[in-house]
Amino acid sequence: MAIEEVDAGSELDERSIVDPAIEIRNAKVTYDEGESYVLDDVSIDLDRNEVLGVVGESGSGKSMFASSLLDSVPDPGVLTGRITYHPRDGEPIEVLDLSKEELRELRWEEISMVFQGAMSSFNPVLKVRTHFEETLEAHDANVAEGMDFARELLSDLYLDPDRVLDAYPHELSGGMTQRALIALSMVLNPEVLVMDEPTAALDLLMQRSILQLLEDLQAKYDISLVFITHDLPLIAALADRMAIMYAFRFVEVAPTQDLVANAAHPYTRMLLNSTPNLDAPLAEMKPIEGQSPAPINLPSGCAFHPRCPLAEEQCMQSEPDYHDVSDRQGARCFRWEAAQAQILLNYEDMLEDRGTSGGDADE
Amino acid sequence: MNYYLRRFLRVIVTIWAVATFTFALIRLLPGGPLVQLRAQLIRSGASPERVETLIQSYTKIQPDAPIYVQYFDYITSLVQGDLGESISTGRSVGEVVGGALPWTLWIAIATTILVFALAIVWGAIMAYFEGSNFDLASSSASILAASMPFYVLAMLLIIIVGYEFGWFPTRFRIDPNLEAPVFSVAFVGSALYHSVLPIASMVLTGAGLQVLAMRGNSISVLGKDFVTVARLRGLSDRRISITYVARNAILPMYTSMLLSVGWYLGGTVIVEEIFTYRGIGYYMYEGLESRDYPLMMGIFLILTSTLVIGVFVADLTYGLVDPRIQTGDQSESF
Ligand SMILES: Nc1ncnc2c1ncn2[C@@H]1O[C@H](COP(=O)(O)OP(=O)(O)OP(=O)(O)O)[C@@H](O)[C@H]1O
Ligand code: SF4
Ligand SMILES: [Mg+2]
């Protein structure tokens, strides 16, 4: 069992070295000429065909990260750093160096996005069909073939293609709109799909079923998926890897199993304890006290220190770097070892009882 | 009941109510139109019998008959298109209105179209350059225009553009030498030329508010998610600005656009008097001056009916421009 896990891990590792779909290096977004950052020096790779779950509280910078991948940060924000897209075949592309027209082609054809708030992503005066057709036309794709593909996608998503295509957006339910939007985002068969809280407005049942559909779609069409949410347990079921965002940075990145079993950042551990869904009894749920910081007046040192039970002198003085927990897991915390030892996960007993091996794999 | 049928019946009922109101006004008000009319006729030296016959032919009312008979006769005449006799012109009201209405409709409809064309284009450009000097200057100009009454501008236009520069005629609906309605180029040209100042005075003052409305709508639509997503999907700027921004920004203005026709029809009463433009507004004013009640009531009925029909058309067609509104049983745009 343990050996298998290690094997799977090294395979994952190799992939990330050899074949990343997107490399993000030192991505920063500012709205006030560098006074403050709403995405602060973020570096991460998106591996080909992986599902990367990005989790964070509201206002932590998740949408900024998402729009950075398409160089579409809302005006007048300024994005700096390096974003390198690696097509399946062909030369790497520096996204931030592209001309306007090149960028227009890259978006939706290579890197596509499901925008936060599906209900408002369709033009209310146009039929759903028109949205598909005009997208195909704008990218000089064959409309007839493209619409066949759109129908296939809609069927994959358990929608009746003709009914949905002939409807106006307001005639669809929330779940249908969301799925239609997912189909629209994939109609040009992109390599990478960025989904910004695609399930936030839906009920629990619909969330689960959409997640299931996404898993199937991702496998069928070989896409790399960035799935953004504030709902950690939801995405834990789908993601290969998780990145936890706090105060405009990733504070911990790890394969999902490692993160759930062995989280190293106090924030991640508290986040895991604050959610009622991971089979833990409701009584043990511990919400995280305090508020997430605003971009101006970020706390000195580790931005999490005002809310961290393990904070010490050095946490207020200096910013922690990434500390390697394993070769696949890193956490921005001076005291990650203390965190693992002292902040107990409220489902830890259950992990041991069931002999879940996520934690063992690192040793 | 069928939605369209119900809406249509409502139009009929409204017009009927207005007609009844007009009837009541003439017949029942103490010291009202009828008394005035009788006094007027007696003063003019007609014999008492003759007075009664005249009143009957002018108003379609037989003062001696029981009130329900009078009412029945009045409504029957209306349905037959007989609006009574005009006292001051000596012609039938129907004839006066028929000859004047096309001119007034032209003024009102052209004004509405120009106001909204100007508002849509200008407001959209202002929204696009929100915060620029152009936007600032246009906003100020719009507020200034909106706060100026159209009759003040009409006077200014007459004095400056009419008398000082002599660019446009300041009175009549057409060159008097051409008055016979022959549809020649000269006729149409002269008609257009004579309508420039009346229309301009209403357009320039009326567009202010609509420009600001369009600007506000466009700014709010520009911030909508579906516009952002359309840009990400790579649609052309042209398509986004027309199908995405303009179309959604115009929607809330559609109803007020059709109602404006009625509003500007009302405005012609003053404008046509200022420009001696012989439309129904002019005759309405003339009727008022010479206490020609049959004429006034007839025009009042026509103006109101036009407004009611405008609302009806707005109601029926709103579902065509906004798919979210079903022209069905549960939702109505008013
Ligand atoms: N247009 C903007 N101008 C200036 N600041 C902005 C703008 N949009 C977002 N921000 C700021 O950037 C920060 C990150 O916002 P972002 O939208 O990425 O958060 P998020 O994690 O996606 O939150 P949510 O879960 O609410 O969507 C927030 O503090 C927000 O105040
Ligand atoms: S660096 Fe210090 S304050 Fe920050 S999370 Fe670690 S222990 Fe807490
Ligand atoms: Mg967001």
XYZ file of C-alpha atoms and ligand atoms in Angstrom:
737
model
C 0.000 0.000 0.000
C 2.653 2.454 1.107
C 4.851 1.568 -1.838
C 2.084 2.128 -4.290
C 1.471 5.546 -2.852
C 5.115 6.507 -3.216
C 5.098 5.325 -6.779
C 2.015 7.322 -7.572
C 3.664 10.283 -5.940
C 6.887 10.157 -7.868
C 4.940 9.794 -11.045
C 3.035 12.918 -10.169
C 6.302 14.618 -9.395
C 7.931 13.743 -12.671
C 4.961 15.021 -14.529
C 5.173 18.327 -12.778
C 8.823 18.701 -13.714
C 8.575 17.442 -17.259
C 5.182 18.594 -18.394
C 3.544 21.558 -16.697
C 0.602 23.115 -18.533
C 1.115 26.518 -16.972
C 3.994 27.859 -14.914
C 3.244 30.887 -12.792
C 6.210 32.773 -11.402
C 6.103 35.774 -9.062
C 2.669 36.830 -10.201
C 1.631 40.069 -8.521
C -1.429 42.218 -8.961
C -1.647 45.775 -7.679
C -4.298 48.448 -7.917
C -2.290 51.247 -6.339
C 1.103 51.225 -8.023
C 2.638 48.763 -5.611
C 1.327 50.195 -2.349
C -0.503 46.949 -1.786
C -0.961 43.685 -3.636
C -4.164 41.730 -4.128
C -2.101 38.852 -5.525
C 1.266 38.768 -3.890
C 4.219 37.020 -5.458
C 2.486 33.791 -6.346
C 4.464 30.972 -7.943
C 2.944 27.602 -8.753
C 2.785 25.081 -11.577
C -0.346 23.615 -13.007
C 0.481 20.099 -14.124
C -0.932 18.740 -17.310
C -4.201 16.887 -16.772
C -4.277 17.561 -13.068
C -7.042 19.070 -11.030
C -5.668 21.826 -8.842
C -7.987 22.931 -6.082
C -7.520 26.498 -4.885
C -9.118 27.189 -1.519
C -9.344 30.395 0.473
C -11.654 32.706 2.336
C -13.637 35.398 0.576
C -11.372 38.242 -0.488
C -8.180 36.206 -0.229
C -7.299 36.723 -3.895
C -8.673 33.585 -5.533
C -10.364 35.404 -8.392
C -7.246 37.521 -8.927
C -5.261 34.313 -9.324
C -7.837 32.939 -11.757
C -7.916 36.019 -13.954
C -4.120 36.261 -13.900
C -3.929 32.964 -15.772
C -5.729 34.599 -18.707
C -4.096 37.990 -18.196
C -7.567 39.397 -17.621
C -7.205 41.101 -14.261
C -10.051 43.652 -13.956
C -9.063 47.219 -14.857
C -7.121 49.112 -13.694
C -5.165 46.328 -11.962
C -1.576 45.725 -13.037
C -0.305 42.165 -13.318
C 3.433 41.475 -13.269
C 5.530 38.334 -13.125
C 5.741 35.462 -15.575
C 2.999 33.198 -16.813
C 4.203 30.532 -19.192
C 1.746 28.388 -21.045
C 2.989 25.116 -22.493
C 0.870 23.855 -25.374
C 0.726 20.081 -25.728
C 2.990 20.431 -28.721
C 4.803 23.557 -29.696
C 6.850 26.232 -28.062
C 6.044 27.624 -24.609
C 4.105 30.872 -24.706
C 4.741 33.834 -22.426
C 1.186 34.945 -21.736
C 2.080 38.414 -20.476
C 4.122 39.171 -23.609
C 1.335 38.409 -26.079
C -0.153 41.014 -28.378
C -3.806 41.863 -28.005
C -4.812 39.595 -30.887
C -2.598 36.708 -29.736
C -4.112 36.997 -26.285
C -7.617 37.006 -27.770
C -6.808 33.736 -29.530
C -5.189 32.136 -26.482
C -8.195 32.825 -24.325
C -10.944 30.232 -24.709
C -8.982 28.272 -27.363
C -6.150 27.252 -25.005
C -7.007 28.594 -21.565
C -10.674 28.977 -20.824
C -12.580 30.113 -17.806
C -15.859 29.645 -16.016
C -16.487 33.001 -14.477
C -17.583 33.460 -10.885
C -21.356 33.932 -11.026
C -22.700 31.800 -13.851
C -26.154 33.257 -13.702
C -24.879 36.573 -15.032
C -22.424 35.203 -17.602
C -25.011 34.949 -20.378
C -26.397 37.918 -22.273
C -30.078 37.950 -21.265
C -31.306 39.010 -24.702
C -29.558 36.221 -26.638
C -30.433 32.554 -26.812
C -27.909 30.129 -25.377
C -27.257 28.871 -28.919
C -26.111 32.309 -30.055
C -23.503 32.377 -27.308
C -21.992 29.157 -28.655
C -22.166 30.223 -32.297
C -20.669 33.657 -31.813
C -17.822 32.156 -29.784
C -17.040 29.684 -32.562
C -17.218 32.444 -35.167
C -15.000 34.780 -33.183
C -12.316 32.094 -33.204
C -12.756 31.174 -36.870
C -13.876 27.678 -35.952
C -16.196 25.587 -38.096
C -19.604 26.432 -36.664
C -21.378 23.229 -37.736
C -18.706 20.979 -36.249
C -18.429 23.214 -33.226
C -22.151 22.998 -32.563
C -22.004 19.206 -32.823
C -19.279 19.272 -30.209
C -21.362 21.651 -28.100
C -24.258 19.198 -28.263
C -21.962 16.383 -27.195
C -20.692 18.453 -24.271
C -24.212 19.322 -23.186
C -25.192 15.656 -23.346
C -22.125 14.759 -21.307
C -23.451 17.198 -18.749
C -26.849 15.478 -18.747
C -28.624 18.324 -20.479
C -31.011 18.051 -23.408
C -28.899 19.889 -26.019
C -31.683 21.206 -28.208
C -33.808 22.374 -25.350
C -30.923 24.225 -23.725
C -29.621 25.738 -26.955
C -33.040 27.079 -27.880
C -33.669 28.572 -24.467
C -33.002 32.065 -23.272
C -30.711 32.188 -20.228
C -33.513 33.134 -17.850
C -35.437 30.022 -18.810
C -32.771 27.733 -17.344
C -32.488 26.729 -13.713
C -29.326 27.519 -11.736
C -27.835 24.077 -12.209
C -28.646 24.074 -15.926
C -27.141 27.530 -16.412
C -24.002 26.441 -14.631
C -23.644 23.347 -16.784
C -24.418 25.277 -19.972
C -21.666 27.703 -19.005
C -19.236 24.838 -18.460
C -20.089 23.529 -21.933
C -19.599 27.022 -23.382
C -16.210 27.308 -21.727
C -15.146 24.006 -23.326
C -16.593 24.498 -26.781
C -13.194 25.329 -28.313
C -11.670 22.298 -26.591
C -9.186 24.183 -24.385
C -6.137 22.670 -22.697
C -6.725 24.444 -19.425
C -9.994 25.301 -17.735
C -10.114 27.720 -14.831
C -13.301 27.534 -12.799
C -13.955 30.283 -10.310
C -16.423 29.066 -7.670
C -18.552 27.308 -10.255
C -20.832 25.753 -7.672
C -21.120 28.490 -5.076
C -24.725 29.403 -5.865
C -26.025 25.846 -6.094
C -27.516 23.535 -3.525
C -25.422 20.745 -2.070
C -26.835 18.005 -4.248
C -26.273 19.962 -7.433
C -22.723 20.807 -6.302
C -21.884 17.129 -5.880
C -23.383 16.108 -9.190
C -21.579 18.862 -11.075
C -18.335 17.831 -9.439
C -18.918 14.268 -10.568
C -19.597 15.465 -14.109
C -16.452 17.560 -14.070
C -14.392 14.567 -13.083
C -15.757 12.666 -16.093
C -15.274 15.590 -18.463
C -11.754 16.193 -17.269
C -10.831 12.572 -17.956
C -12.658 12.405 -21.284
C -11.208 15.579 -22.779
C -7.776 15.617 -21.087
C -8.004 19.055 -19.626
C -6.010 20.587 -16.822
C -8.384 22.063 -14.336
C -8.028 24.847 -11.806
C -10.991 24.672 -9.477
C -11.449 27.622 -7.145
C -13.662 27.425 -4.091
C -13.960 28.418 -0.477
C -15.335 24.971 0.279
C -12.403 22.737 1.152
C -14.228 19.433 1.625
C -16.076 19.889 -1.654
C -12.944 20.110 -3.732
C -10.993 17.548 -1.695
C -13.085 14.895 -3.417
C -11.960 15.990 -6.890
C -8.583 17.696 -6.690
C -5.259 15.942 -7.205
C -3.479 18.793 -5.535
C -4.579 21.636 -3.311
C -3.289 25.152 -2.891
C -4.468 27.064 0.162
C -4.671 30.810 -0.269
C -4.448 33.258 2.573
C -3.943 37.009 2.289
C -3.206 36.947 -1.481
C -0.607 34.156 -1.306
C -0.520 30.406 -1.291
C 0.356 29.388 2.232
C 0.347 25.671 1.605
C 0.498 23.484 -1.478
C 0.243 19.716 -1.324
C -1.325 16.667 -2.941
C -4.835 16.371 -1.603
C -4.263 13.228 0.448
C -1.199 14.669 2.117
C -3.007 17.877 2.830
C -6.011 16.217 4.393
C -3.956 13.809 6.447
C -0.956 15.875 7.213
C -1.513 19.567 6.679
C 1.442 21.613 7.842
C 0.233 25.217 7.922
C -1.762 26.245 11.009
C -4.304 27.962 8.757
C -4.876 24.810 6.724
C -5.244 22.718 9.854
C -7.699 25.153 11.338
C -9.560 25.305 8.041
C -9.845 21.521 8.043
C -11.160 21.646 11.600
C -13.633 24.367 10.787
C -15.529 22.354 8.228
C -18.312 20.030 9.313
C -18.175 17.797 6.278
C -15.101 15.622 6.635
C -16.992 12.968 8.575
C -16.235 14.846 11.766
C -18.962 15.306 14.362
C -20.461 18.763 14.257
C -19.573 19.416 17.903
C -15.890 19.418 17.072
C -16.179 22.012 14.372
C -14.028 25.004 15.255
C -14.526 28.146 13.213
C -11.406 30.265 12.792
C -11.574 33.363 14.944
C -10.806 36.775 13.518
C -10.997 38.221 10.042
C -9.007 37.745 6.905
C -6.814 40.765 6.237
C -7.460 43.472 3.646
C -4.763 44.266 1.083
C -3.846 47.531 2.777
C -2.359 47.293 6.277
C -1.402 43.681 5.895
C -0.063 42.382 9.241
C 3.729 42.460 9.453
C 5.706 39.245 9.148
C 3.435 36.261 8.669
C 0.079 37.707 7.621
C -1.681 34.990 9.599
C -0.068 35.805 12.932
C -2.996 37.757 14.471
C -5.153 34.645 14.151
C -2.482 31.990 14.716
C -2.374 30.147 18.064
C 1.302 29.319 17.503
C 2.490 32.817 16.654
C 5.776 33.854 18.213
C 8.124 36.806 18.095
C 9.717 35.882 14.767
C 6.346 35.468 13.095
C 5.712 39.181 13.622
C 9.216 40.189 12.580
C 9.770 38.373 9.359
C 7.888 36.649 6.619
C 8.157 32.880 6.524
C 9.420 31.289 3.309
C 8.201 28.004 1.899
C 9.336 25.178 4.101
C 9.427 21.803 2.449
C 7.343 19.389 4.392
C 8.061 16.745 1.794
C 9.202 17.043 -1.777
C 5.621 17.562 -2.815
C 4.313 19.588 0.090
C 5.350 23.061 1.151
C 4.037 25.466 3.782
C 4.789 29.104 4.505
C 5.242 28.745 8.230
C 8.188 28.806 10.612
C 6.526 26.385 12.964
C 4.900 23.838 10.692
C 6.287 20.972 12.729
C 4.784 22.412 15.884
C 1.529 22.926 14.007
C 1.365 19.271 13.003
C 2.097 18.223 16.562
C -0.053 20.728 18.423
C -3.078 21.578 16.287
C -4.843 18.262 16.246
C -7.206 17.540 13.388
C -10.583 16.660 14.807
C -10.858 13.649 12.536
C -7.344 12.367 13.292
C -8.592 9.372 15.289
C -10.701 8.337 12.383
C -7.793 8.541 9.980
C -5.791 6.219 12.231
C -8.699 3.901 12.833
C -9.223 3.443 9.175
C -5.493 3.142 8.606
C -5.581 5.873 6.005
C -2.098 6.037 4.664
C -1.906 9.601 3.412
C 0.301 10.604 6.323
C 2.502 7.539 6.159
C 3.404 8.072 2.571
C 5.825 10.829 3.443
C 7.810 8.860 5.959
C -59.189 35.199 -21.566
C -56.669 35.729 -24.302
C -53.981 38.202 -23.274
C -54.083 40.296 -26.439
C -57.840 40.425 -26.424
C -57.819 41.572 -22.829
C -55.294 44.296 -23.519
C -57.301 45.410 -26.527
C -60.502 45.555 -24.518
C -58.679 47.658 -21.970
C -57.811 50.159 -24.727
C -61.446 50.331 -25.798
C -62.596 50.777 -22.214
C -60.068 53.547 -21.592
C -61.053 55.469 -24.707
C -64.698 54.995 -23.826
C -64.011 56.356 -20.342
C -62.309 59.416 -21.807
C -65.256 59.984 -24.138
C -67.672 59.706 -21.240
C -65.572 62.161 -19.285
C -65.681 64.572 -22.205
C -69.435 64.166 -22.427
C -69.840 64.819 -18.719
C -67.620 67.873 -18.965
C -69.712 69.419 -21.735
C -73.116 68.433 -20.499
C -73.050 68.413 -16.766
C -70.648 71.039 -15.464
C -72.670 73.940 -14.058
C -71.607 77.056 -15.909
C -69.566 74.720 -18.089
C -69.075 74.524 -21.840
C -72.733 74.109 -22.685
C -73.825 77.197 -20.787
C -70.938 79.122 -22.308
C -71.910 77.948 -25.736
C -75.538 78.941 -25.313
C -74.557 82.387 -24.056
C -72.198 82.761 -26.966
C -74.878 81.855 -29.508
C -77.445 84.114 -27.929
C -74.952 86.970 -27.910
C -74.383 86.380 -31.603
C -78.082 87.135 -32.098
C -79.517 83.746 -33.006
C -83.136 83.017 -32.213
C -83.786 80.632 -29.267
C -84.935 77.759 -31.542
C -81.965 78.256 -33.760
C -79.699 78.206 -30.688
C -80.980 74.770 -29.702
C -80.473 73.361 -33.209
C -76.991 74.820 -33.374
C -76.041 73.380 -30.002
C -77.273 70.031 -31.171
C -75.210 70.060 -34.317
C -72.090 71.379 -32.593
C -72.065 69.021 -29.655
C -74.197 66.129 -30.760
C -76.279 66.794 -27.674
C -80.045 67.428 -27.613
C -80.432 69.450 -24.448
C -84.090 68.487 -24.023
C -83.762 64.734 -24.405
C -83.299 62.537 -21.316
C -79.632 62.259 -20.342
C -79.248 58.605 -21.357
C -80.545 59.411 -24.831
C -78.105 62.289 -25.084
C -75.313 60.019 -23.951
C -76.290 57.280 -26.385
C -76.456 59.744 -29.300
C -73.089 61.219 -28.375
C -71.323 57.870 -28.220
C -73.003 56.675 -31.412
C -71.771 59.758 -33.258
C -68.267 59.204 -31.936
C -68.224 55.595 -33.059
C -69.280 56.808 -36.510
C -66.314 59.173 -36.446
C -68.463 62.251 -36.006
C -66.825 64.550 -33.475
C -69.265 67.439 -33.906
C -68.958 70.881 -35.435
C -66.238 73.345 -34.687
C -67.664 76.754 -33.797
C -64.703 78.952 -34.635
C -63.772 77.401 -37.976
C -67.249 76.481 -39.135
C -66.054 73.091 -40.269
C -66.661 69.687 -38.728
C -64.220 68.754 -35.965
C -63.347 65.588 -37.852
C -62.330 67.633 -40.873
C -60.185 70.031 -38.840
C -58.494 67.208 -36.952
C -58.049 65.092 -40.076
C -56.258 67.918 -41.864
C -54.069 68.764 -38.888
C -53.256 65.419 -37.302
C -50.663 64.198 -39.860
C -48.608 67.352 -39.326
C -48.661 66.960 -35.578
C -47.907 63.251 -35.726
C -44.916 64.070 -37.887
C -43.647 66.548 -35.284
C -44.221 64.188 -32.369
C -42.831 61.063 -34.014
C -39.826 62.776 -35.562
C -39.083 64.371 -32.196
C -39.287 61.028 -30.415
C -37.072 59.279 -32.937
C -34.474 62.039 -32.911
C -34.479 62.333 -29.111
C -33.809 58.641 -28.690
C -31.350 58.309 -31.550
C -29.377 61.189 -30.081
C -29.684 59.810 -26.552
C -28.614 56.288 -27.482
C -25.569 57.248 -29.510
C -24.408 60.117 -27.345
C -25.139 58.401 -24.032
C -23.287 55.265 -25.113
C -20.227 57.261 -26.186
C -20.256 59.149 -22.893
C -20.419 55.878 -20.971
C -17.544 54.493 -22.994
C -15.399 57.517 -22.127
C -16.727 57.746 -18.592
C -14.884 60.383 -16.567
C -13.255 62.066 -19.573
C -13.607 65.761 -20.312
C -15.987 64.899 -23.134
C -18.175 63.012 -20.657
C -18.061 65.872 -18.185
C -18.903 68.537 -20.748
C -21.707 66.431 -22.231
C -23.194 65.721 -18.826
C -23.290 69.423 -17.988
C -24.807 70.254 -21.359
C -27.434 67.554 -20.896
C -28.440 68.849 -17.491
C -28.634 72.381 -18.869
C -30.771 71.215 -21.788
C -33.030 69.175 -19.546
C -33.633 72.102 -17.258
C -34.643 74.475 -20.049
C -38.367 74.479 -20.949
C -38.870 73.756 -24.633
C -40.906 76.925 -25.207
C -37.993 79.036 -23.962
C -35.691 77.349 -26.425
C -38.352 77.766 -29.107
C -38.315 81.556 -28.527
C -34.515 81.620 -28.552
C -34.426 79.650 -31.794
C -36.971 81.986 -33.405
C -34.961 85.040 -32.396
C -31.488 83.743 -33.189
C -31.769 81.151 -35.951
C -34.950 82.569 -37.423
C -34.705 86.358 -37.304
C -30.971 87.001 -36.826
C -29.635 84.480 -39.289
C -32.791 83.807 -41.263
C -31.827 80.158 -41.739
C -35.182 78.594 -41.009
C -38.811 79.726 -41.243
C -40.330 80.653 -37.914
C -43.998 80.139 -38.763
C -46.429 77.939 -40.714
C -46.208 74.283 -41.479
C -45.434 74.891 -45.126
C -44.780 77.721 -47.554
C -48.248 79.390 -47.865
C -47.915 79.553 -51.663
C -47.724 75.761 -51.728
C -50.574 75.008 -49.361
C -52.423 72.639 -51.697
C -51.467 69.103 -50.674
C -49.688 68.000 -53.783
C -47.070 65.451 -52.934
C -44.208 66.882 -54.838
C -40.570 67.232 -53.861
C -41.150 70.927 -53.295
C -44.040 70.152 -50.987
C -42.169 67.618 -48.869
C -39.059 69.780 -48.844
C -40.972 72.799 -47.674
C -42.758 70.756 -45.021
C -39.482 69.413 -43.669
C -37.893 72.868 -43.778
C -40.767 74.384 -41.812
C -40.716 71.668 -39.182
C -37.014 72.078 -38.350
C -37.353 74.678 -35.602
C -40.432 73.202 -33.872
C -38.763 69.784 -33.802
C -35.372 71.187 -32.776
C -36.844 73.044 -29.824
C -38.361 69.852 -28.450
C -35.476 67.530 -29.341
C -32.717 69.649 -27.863
C -34.529 70.094 -24.558
C -35.994 66.593 -24.404
C -32.809 64.688 -25.194
C -30.959 65.871 -22.065
C -32.614 63.504 -19.637
C -32.591 60.595 -22.054
C -28.880 61.065 -22.792
C -28.181 60.858 -19.079
C -30.430 57.804 -18.753
C -28.643 56.042 -21.603
C -25.260 56.934 -20.138
C -26.260 55.508 -16.751
C -27.700 52.333 -18.253
C -24.636 51.766 -20.413
C -22.242 52.223 -17.526
C -24.159 49.701 -15.501
C -24.245 47.204 -18.385
C -20.511 47.679 -19.045
C -19.888 46.428 -15.516
C -21.976 43.279 -15.995
C -20.329 39.875 -15.922
C -21.677 38.902 -19.325
C -19.741 41.756 -20.918
C -16.519 40.640 -19.217
C -17.158 37.059 -20.313
C -17.911 38.192 -23.875
C -14.514 39.915 -23.992
C -12.825 36.760 -22.706
C -14.614 34.772 -25.384
C -12.914 37.017 -27.917
C -15.983 38.649 -29.457
C -15.290 41.749 -31.514
C -15.617 45.176 -29.898
C -18.304 45.983 -32.427
C -20.438 43.017 -31.481
C -19.950 43.652 -27.771
C -20.877 47.305 -28.000
C -23.996 46.705 -30.086
C -25.440 43.327 -29.081
C -24.181 43.282 -25.526
C -23.988 46.835 -24.230
C -26.318 48.976 -26.354
C -29.109 46.452 -26.590
C -29.279 45.850 -22.873
C -28.922 49.557 -22.108
C -31.784 50.510 -24.430
C -34.241 47.958 -23.026
C -35.234 49.950 -19.945
C -35.817 52.986 -22.204
C -38.135 51.239 -24.632
C -41.320 51.892 -22.688
C -40.550 55.544 -22.053
C -39.753 55.865 -25.756
C -43.287 54.896 -26.800
C -44.836 56.959 -24.050
C -42.779 59.916 -25.243
C -44.814 60.052 -28.422
C -47.794 60.945 -26.244
C -45.756 63.397 -24.226
C -44.512 65.199 -27.317
C -48.027 65.202 -28.792
C -49.066 67.133 -25.693
C -46.068 69.432 -26.124
C -47.212 70.376 -29.622
C -50.078 72.404 -28.149
C -47.600 75.069 -27.100
C -44.941 74.561 -29.761
C -47.411 74.736 -32.622
C -48.915 77.909 -31.228
C -45.452 79.486 -30.954
C -44.594 78.540 -34.525
C -48.134 79.097 -35.911
C -47.794 75.519 -37.077
C -51.289 74.345 -37.985
C -51.387 70.933 -36.358
C -53.910 69.709 -33.838
C -51.945 71.364 -31.044
C -52.429 74.710 -32.766
C -56.170 74.117 -33.145
C -56.394 72.965 -29.549
C -54.961 76.314 -28.496
C -57.190 78.177 -30.929
C -60.196 76.282 -29.587
C -59.227 77.313 -26.092
C -58.855 80.965 -27.093
C -62.193 81.147 -28.888
C -63.979 78.819 -26.423
C -64.612 76.388 -29.245
C -65.501 73.516 -26.917
C -66.429 70.899 -29.521
C -63.039 71.393 -31.148
C -61.173 71.251 -27.850
C -62.987 68.136 -26.703
C -62.471 66.431 -30.034
C -58.746 67.082 -29.973
C -58.534 66.098 -26.333
C -60.153 62.797 -27.223
C -57.737 62.259 -30.124
C -54.654 63.068 -28.021
C -55.728 60.766 -25.218
C -56.592 57.955 -27.579
C -53.195 58.246 -29.232
C -51.493 57.941 -25.853
C -53.594 54.937 -24.888
C -52.776 53.249 -28.170
C -49.073 54.035 -27.631
C -49.167 52.255 -24.288
C -50.970 49.345 -25.944
C -48.295 49.000 -28.625
C -45.540 49.244 -25.992
C -47.225 46.506 -24.052
C -47.622 44.186 -27.002
C -44.135 44.616 -28.370
C -42.098 44.695 -25.165
C -41.956 40.919 -25.173
C -40.314 41.067 -28.597
C -37.435 43.280 -27.510
C -36.876 41.695 -24.100
C -37.185 37.904 -24.057
C -37.379 37.937 -20.263
C -40.765 39.606 -20.446
C -43.283 37.146 -21.714
C -46.201 38.874 -23.336
C -48.280 36.371 -21.544
C -50.778 36.176 -18.778
C -48.705 36.675 -15.675
C -46.475 39.608 -16.507
C -47.200 43.016 -17.881
C -44.786 45.822 -18.468
C -47.039 48.364 -16.828
N -11.471 45.877 -9.221
C -10.784 45.862 -8.050
N -10.124 46.969 -7.646
C -9.445 46.969 -6.487
N -9.374 45.935 -5.650
C -10.030 44.811 -5.987
C -10.773 44.721 -7.204
N -11.321 43.505 -7.258
C -10.955 42.866 -6.146
N -10.164 43.635 -5.365
C -9.564 43.268 -4.097
O -8.710 42.174 -4.324
C -8.767 41.276 -3.260
C -8.911 39.891 -3.777
O -10.151 39.803 -4.440
P -10.648 38.467 -5.134
O -11.828 38.839 -5.926
O -9.523 37.807 -5.815
O -11.100 37.624 -3.878
P -11.712 36.158 -3.880
O -10.799 35.311 -3.101
O -12.026 35.743 -5.245
O -13.022 36.381 -3.022
P -14.478 35.766 -3.252
O -14.493 34.430 -2.589
O -15.344 36.742 -2.530
O -14.725 35.730 -4.711
C -9.924 41.703 -2.363
O -9.378 42.198 -1.157
C -10.608 42.799 -3.109
O -10.924 43.827 -2.214
S 4.617 31.633 10.653
Fe 4.037 31.860 12.775
S 2.193 33.073 12.695
Fe 2.547 32.348 10.660
S 1.348 30.518 10.538
Fe 3.403 29.878 11.173
S 3.335 29.902 13.335
Fe 1.556 30.971 12.731
Mg -13.724 35.500 -6.277
